[in-house]
CSV table of C-alpha atoms in Angstrom, one decimal:
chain,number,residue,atom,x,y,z
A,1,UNK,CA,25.7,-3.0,24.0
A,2,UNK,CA,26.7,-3.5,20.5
A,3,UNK,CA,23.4,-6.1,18.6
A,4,UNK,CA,24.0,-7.8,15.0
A,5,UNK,CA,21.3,-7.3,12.2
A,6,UNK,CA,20.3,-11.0,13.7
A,7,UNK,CA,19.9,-9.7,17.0
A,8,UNK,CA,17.1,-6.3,15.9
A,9,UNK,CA,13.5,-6.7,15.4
A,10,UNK,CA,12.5,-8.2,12.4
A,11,UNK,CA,10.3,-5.5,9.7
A,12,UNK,CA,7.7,-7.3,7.4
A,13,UNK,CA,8.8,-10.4,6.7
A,14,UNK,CA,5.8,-12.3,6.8
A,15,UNK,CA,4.3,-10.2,4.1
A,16,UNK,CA,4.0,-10.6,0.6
A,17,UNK,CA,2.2,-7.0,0.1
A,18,UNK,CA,2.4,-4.4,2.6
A,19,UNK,CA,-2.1,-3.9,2.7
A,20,UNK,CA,-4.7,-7.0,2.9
A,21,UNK,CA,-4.0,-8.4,-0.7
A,22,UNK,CA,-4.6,-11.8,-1.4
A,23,UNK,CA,-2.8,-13.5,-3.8
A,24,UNK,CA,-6.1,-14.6,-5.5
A,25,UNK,CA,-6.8,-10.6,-6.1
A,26,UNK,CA,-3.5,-9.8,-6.4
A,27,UNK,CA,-3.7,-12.3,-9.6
A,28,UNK,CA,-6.5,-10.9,-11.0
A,29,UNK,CA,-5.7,-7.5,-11.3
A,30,UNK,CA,-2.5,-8.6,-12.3
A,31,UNK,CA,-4.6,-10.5,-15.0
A,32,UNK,CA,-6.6,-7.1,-15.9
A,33,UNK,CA,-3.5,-4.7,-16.2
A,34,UNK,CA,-1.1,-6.8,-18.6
A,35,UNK,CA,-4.2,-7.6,-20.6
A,36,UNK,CA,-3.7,-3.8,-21.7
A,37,UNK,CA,-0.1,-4.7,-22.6
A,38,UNK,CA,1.2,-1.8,-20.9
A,39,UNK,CA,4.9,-0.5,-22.2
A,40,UNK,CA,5.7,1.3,-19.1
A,41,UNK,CA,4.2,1.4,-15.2
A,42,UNK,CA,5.2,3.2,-12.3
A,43,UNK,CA,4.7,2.1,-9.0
A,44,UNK,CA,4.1,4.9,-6.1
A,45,UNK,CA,5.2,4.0,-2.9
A,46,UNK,CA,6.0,0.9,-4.2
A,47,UNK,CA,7.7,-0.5,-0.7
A,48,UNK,CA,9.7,-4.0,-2.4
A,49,UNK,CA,7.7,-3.7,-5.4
A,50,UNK,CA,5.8,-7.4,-5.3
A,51,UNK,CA,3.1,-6.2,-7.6
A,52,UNK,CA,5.3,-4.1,-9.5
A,53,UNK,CA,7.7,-7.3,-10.2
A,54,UNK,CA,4.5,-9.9,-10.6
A,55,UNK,CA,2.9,-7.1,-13.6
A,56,UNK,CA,6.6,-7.1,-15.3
A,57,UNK,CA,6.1,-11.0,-15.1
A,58,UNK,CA,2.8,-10.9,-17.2
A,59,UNK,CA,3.9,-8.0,-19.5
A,60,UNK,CA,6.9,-9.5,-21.1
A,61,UNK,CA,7.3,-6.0,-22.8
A,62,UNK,CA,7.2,-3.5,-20.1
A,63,UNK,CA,9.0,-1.9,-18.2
A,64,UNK,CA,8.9,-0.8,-14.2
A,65,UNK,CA,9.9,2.4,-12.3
A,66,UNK,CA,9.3,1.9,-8.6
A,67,UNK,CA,9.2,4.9,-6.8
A,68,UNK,CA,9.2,4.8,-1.8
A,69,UNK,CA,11.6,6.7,0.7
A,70,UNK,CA,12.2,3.8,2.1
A,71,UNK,CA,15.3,2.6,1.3
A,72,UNK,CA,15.3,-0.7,3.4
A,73,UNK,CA,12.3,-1.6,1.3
A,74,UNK,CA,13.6,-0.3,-1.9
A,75,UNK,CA,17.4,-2.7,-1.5
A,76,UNK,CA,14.6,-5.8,-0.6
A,77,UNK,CA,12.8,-4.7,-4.3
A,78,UNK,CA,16.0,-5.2,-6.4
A,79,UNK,CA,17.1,-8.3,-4.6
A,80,UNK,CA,13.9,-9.5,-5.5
A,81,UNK,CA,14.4,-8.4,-9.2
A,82,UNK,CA,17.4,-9.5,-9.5
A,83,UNK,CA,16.3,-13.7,-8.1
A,84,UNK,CA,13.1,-13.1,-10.7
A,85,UNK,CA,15.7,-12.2,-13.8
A,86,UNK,CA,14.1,-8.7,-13.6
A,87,UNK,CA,16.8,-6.3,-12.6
A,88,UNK,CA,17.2,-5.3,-16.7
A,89,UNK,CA,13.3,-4.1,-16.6
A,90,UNK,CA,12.9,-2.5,-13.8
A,91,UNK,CA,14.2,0.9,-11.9
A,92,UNK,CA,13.7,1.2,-7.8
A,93,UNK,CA,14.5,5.1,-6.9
A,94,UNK,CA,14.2,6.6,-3.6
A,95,UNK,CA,12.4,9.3,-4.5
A,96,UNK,CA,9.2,11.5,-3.3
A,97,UNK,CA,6.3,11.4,-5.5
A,98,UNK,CA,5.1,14.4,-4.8
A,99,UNK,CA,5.3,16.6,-8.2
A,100,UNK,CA,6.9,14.0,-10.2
A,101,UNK,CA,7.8,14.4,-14.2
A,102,UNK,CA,8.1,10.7,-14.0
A,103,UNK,CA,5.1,10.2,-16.6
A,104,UNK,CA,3.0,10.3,-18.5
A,105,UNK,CA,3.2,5.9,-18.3
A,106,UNK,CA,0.4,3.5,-19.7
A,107,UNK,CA,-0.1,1.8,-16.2
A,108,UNK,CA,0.1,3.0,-12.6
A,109,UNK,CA,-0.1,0.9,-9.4
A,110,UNK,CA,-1.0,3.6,-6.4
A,111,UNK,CA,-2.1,0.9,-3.3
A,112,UNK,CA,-2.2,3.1,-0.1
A,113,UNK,CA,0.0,5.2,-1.3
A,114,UNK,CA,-2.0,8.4,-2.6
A,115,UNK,CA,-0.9,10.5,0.1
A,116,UNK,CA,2.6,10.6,-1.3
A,117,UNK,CA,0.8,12.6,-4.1
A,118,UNK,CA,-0.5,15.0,-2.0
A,119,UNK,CA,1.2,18.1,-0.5
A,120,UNK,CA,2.4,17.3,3.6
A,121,UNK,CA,1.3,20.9,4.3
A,122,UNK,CA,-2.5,20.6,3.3
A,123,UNK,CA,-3.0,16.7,4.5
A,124,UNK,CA,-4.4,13.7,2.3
A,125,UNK,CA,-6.9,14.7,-0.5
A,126,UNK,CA,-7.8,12.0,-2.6
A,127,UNK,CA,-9.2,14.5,-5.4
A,128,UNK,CA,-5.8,16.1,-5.8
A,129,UNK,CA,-4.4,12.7,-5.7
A,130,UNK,CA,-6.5,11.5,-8.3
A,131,UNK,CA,-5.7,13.7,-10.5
A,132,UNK,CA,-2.2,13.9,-9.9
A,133,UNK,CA,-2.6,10.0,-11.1
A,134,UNK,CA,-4.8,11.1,-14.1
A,135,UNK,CA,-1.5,13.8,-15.4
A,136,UNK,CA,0.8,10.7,-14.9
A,137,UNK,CA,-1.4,8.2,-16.8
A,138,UNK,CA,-1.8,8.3,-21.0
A,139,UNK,CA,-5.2,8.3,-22.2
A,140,UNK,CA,-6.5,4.5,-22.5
A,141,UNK,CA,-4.1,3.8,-19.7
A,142,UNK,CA,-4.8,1.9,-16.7
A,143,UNK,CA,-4.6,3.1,-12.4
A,144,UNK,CA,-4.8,0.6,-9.9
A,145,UNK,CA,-5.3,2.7,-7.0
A,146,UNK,CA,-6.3,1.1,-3.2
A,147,UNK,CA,-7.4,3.7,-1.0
A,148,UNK,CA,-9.1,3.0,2.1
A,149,UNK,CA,-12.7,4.2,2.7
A,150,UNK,CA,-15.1,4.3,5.3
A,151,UNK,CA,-17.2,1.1,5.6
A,152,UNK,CA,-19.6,2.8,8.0
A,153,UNK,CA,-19.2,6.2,10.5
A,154,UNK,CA,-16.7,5.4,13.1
A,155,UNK,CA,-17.9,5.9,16.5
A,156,UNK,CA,-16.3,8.6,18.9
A,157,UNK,CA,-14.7,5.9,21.0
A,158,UNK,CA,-13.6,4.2,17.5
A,159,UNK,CA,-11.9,7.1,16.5
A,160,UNK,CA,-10.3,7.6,19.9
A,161,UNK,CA,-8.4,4.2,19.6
A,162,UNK,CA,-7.2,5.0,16.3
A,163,UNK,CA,-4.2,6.9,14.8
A,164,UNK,CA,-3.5,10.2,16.5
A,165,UNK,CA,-5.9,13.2,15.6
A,166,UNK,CA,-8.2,10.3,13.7
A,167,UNK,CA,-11.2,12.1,12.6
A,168,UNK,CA,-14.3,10.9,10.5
A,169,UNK,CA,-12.8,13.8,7.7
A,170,UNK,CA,-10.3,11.3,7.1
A,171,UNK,CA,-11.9,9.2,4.8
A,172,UNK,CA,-14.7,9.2,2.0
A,173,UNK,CA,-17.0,6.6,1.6
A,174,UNK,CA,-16.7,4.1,-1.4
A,175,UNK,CA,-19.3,6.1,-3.4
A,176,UNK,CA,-18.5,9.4,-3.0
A,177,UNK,CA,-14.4,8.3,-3.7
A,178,UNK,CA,-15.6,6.7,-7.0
A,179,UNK,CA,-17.5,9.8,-7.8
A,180,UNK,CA,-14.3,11.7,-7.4
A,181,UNK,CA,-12.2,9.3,-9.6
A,182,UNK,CA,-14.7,10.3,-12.4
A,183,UNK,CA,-14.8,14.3,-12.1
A,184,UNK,CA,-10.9,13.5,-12.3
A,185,UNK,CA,-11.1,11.8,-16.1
A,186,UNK,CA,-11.2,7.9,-15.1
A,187,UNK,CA,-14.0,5.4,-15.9
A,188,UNK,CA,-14.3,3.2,-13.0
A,189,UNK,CA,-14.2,-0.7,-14.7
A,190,UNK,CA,-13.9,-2.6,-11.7
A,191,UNK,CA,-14.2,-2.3,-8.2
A,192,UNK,CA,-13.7,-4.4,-4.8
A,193,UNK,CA,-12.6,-4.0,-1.7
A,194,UNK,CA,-10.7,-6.1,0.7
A,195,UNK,CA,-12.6,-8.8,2.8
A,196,UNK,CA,-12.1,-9.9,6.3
A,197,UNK,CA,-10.0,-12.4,6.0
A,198,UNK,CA,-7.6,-10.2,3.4
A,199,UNK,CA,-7.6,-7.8,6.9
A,200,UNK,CA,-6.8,-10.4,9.5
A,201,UNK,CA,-4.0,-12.0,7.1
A,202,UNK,CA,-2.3,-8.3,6.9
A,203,UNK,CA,-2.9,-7.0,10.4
A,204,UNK,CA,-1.5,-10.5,12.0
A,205,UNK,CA,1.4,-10.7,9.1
A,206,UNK,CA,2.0,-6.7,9.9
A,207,UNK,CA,3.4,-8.0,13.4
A,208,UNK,CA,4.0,-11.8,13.2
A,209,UNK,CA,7.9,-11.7,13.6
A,210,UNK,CA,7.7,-9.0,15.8
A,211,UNK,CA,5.5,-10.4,18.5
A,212,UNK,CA,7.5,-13.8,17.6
A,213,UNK,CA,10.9,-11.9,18.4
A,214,UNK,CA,9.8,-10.2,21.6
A,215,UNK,CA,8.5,-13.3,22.7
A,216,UNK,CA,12.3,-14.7,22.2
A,217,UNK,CA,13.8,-11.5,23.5
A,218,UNK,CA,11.6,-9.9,26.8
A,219,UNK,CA,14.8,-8.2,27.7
A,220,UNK,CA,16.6,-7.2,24.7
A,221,UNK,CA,17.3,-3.1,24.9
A,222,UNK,CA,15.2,-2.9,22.4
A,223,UNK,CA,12.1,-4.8,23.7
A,224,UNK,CA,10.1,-2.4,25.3
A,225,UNK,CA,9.7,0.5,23.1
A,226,UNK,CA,8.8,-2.4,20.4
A,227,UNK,CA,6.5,-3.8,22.8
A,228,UNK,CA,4.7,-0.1,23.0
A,229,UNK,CA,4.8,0.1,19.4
A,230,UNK,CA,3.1,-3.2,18.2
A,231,UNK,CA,0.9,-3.2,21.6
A,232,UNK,CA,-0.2,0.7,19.7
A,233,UNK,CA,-0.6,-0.7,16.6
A,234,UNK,CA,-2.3,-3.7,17.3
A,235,UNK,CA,-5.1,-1.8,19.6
A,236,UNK,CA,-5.6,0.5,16.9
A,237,UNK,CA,-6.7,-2.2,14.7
A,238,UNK,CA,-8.9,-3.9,17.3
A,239,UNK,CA,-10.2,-1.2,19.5
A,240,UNK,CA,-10.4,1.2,16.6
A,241,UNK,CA,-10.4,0.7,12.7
A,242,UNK,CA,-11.5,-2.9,12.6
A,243,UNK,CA,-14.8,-3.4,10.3
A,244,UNK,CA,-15.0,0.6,10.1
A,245,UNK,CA,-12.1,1.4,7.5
A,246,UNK,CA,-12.3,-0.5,4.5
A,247,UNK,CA,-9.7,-0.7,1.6
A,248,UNK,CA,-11.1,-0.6,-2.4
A,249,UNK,CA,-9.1,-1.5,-5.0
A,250,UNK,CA,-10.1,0.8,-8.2
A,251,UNK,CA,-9.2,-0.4,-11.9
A,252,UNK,CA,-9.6,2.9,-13.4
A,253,UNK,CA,-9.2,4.3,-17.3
A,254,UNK,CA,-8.4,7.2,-18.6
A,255,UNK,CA,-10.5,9.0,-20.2
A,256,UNK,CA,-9.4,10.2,-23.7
């Protein structure tokens, strides 16, 4: 049976970032960044770039690399250049991270996105990550990183409903993370982390026009192993990580 685009599950559409962002924080560290009048910022695992586009907006004089492997993502990130008059300022490349010469820049936007710094082989460290991030940032520049911590100790049964192999070594909590950020040459000037209603928002826009399209399509050949996959995703969140994993977003500079 042959489907049109039309006819396929829809991905993302309901978001505006792709992690619980408000626009009310999104505009604030927006606000912080430009203020440094940054003349170039790289975006890792920039997905379409929203933040990326929105800090070109407010720094008239910079200019954006946007680095995912996602190339469905990367196509939505130059449309959206091109209907903001941005397409001259910014560059989306589908590209790994991993080892990149693409710095040293003045500002980087890293929002949970550090393990593309990090070797596949030896798993997610956020100290090699972070300073990965401090060798492509100049000194005086400016990180936004998000990286998710542990609010509290998931329980056994937490961790069981989570991702595959989900272990309490996954995360850090926010203290011991910040710690990190500062044996790695950054001075922490702000931090916050994501509230509850920043979580709901994402984990309901994460699967909105899904859920809407298999409620329109119960028998489509394509229904059930969506159904599995947002039925997965959505116990994960409930049964799982919900009020255990936080996400903090670090302003961090460099140290000279």
């Amino acid at each position: 049976m042959i489907t049109s685009d039309s006819d396929l599950p829809p991905r993302l559409g309901s978001l505006t970032f792709h992690g619980p962002l408000s626009e009310a924080r999104a505009t604030r560290m927006i606000e912080r960044l430009a203020a440094a009048q940054p003349a170039d910022v790289l975006d890792i695992g920039c997905g379409w770039g929203e933040l990326l586009l929105r800090v070109l907006e407010s720094a008239p004089g910079a200019k954006g690399t946007g680095l995912d492997i996602n190339a469905e993502d990367l196509a939505r990130g130059r449309a959206l250049a091109e209907e903001r008059g941005l397409a001259d300022r910014v560059l989306f490349v589908e590209e790994s991270a991993l080892g990149t010469d693409r710095g040293p820049v003045d500002a980087i936007l890293c929002l949970g996105s550090s393990q593309a710094l990090c070797d596949p082989e030896e798993g997610h460290d956020p100290a090699v990550a972070l300073r990965e991030l401090r060798r492509l940032v100049r000194p005086g520049g400016r990180v936004v990183l998000g990286e998710g911590f542990w609010e509290r100790l998931p329980t056994d049964k937490e961790l069981a409903a989570m991702w595959p192999g989900a272990h309490a070594g996954d995360h850090l909590s926010l203290g011991a993370l910040v710690d990190l950020a500062i044996e790695a040459g950054f001075r922490p000037a702000w931090i916050e982390t994501a509230s509850a209603d920043e979580w709901q928002e994402f984990e309901s826009g994460y699967r909105y026009d899904t859920e809407v399209w298999l409620a329109a399509h119960p028998d489509h050949p394509l229904a059930a192993e969506t159904r599995e996959r947002v039925d997965r995703q959505r116990s994960s969140w409930l049964n799982g990580y919900r009020r255990a994993l936080g996400i903090t977003y670090l302003t961090l500079v460099a140290v000279a």
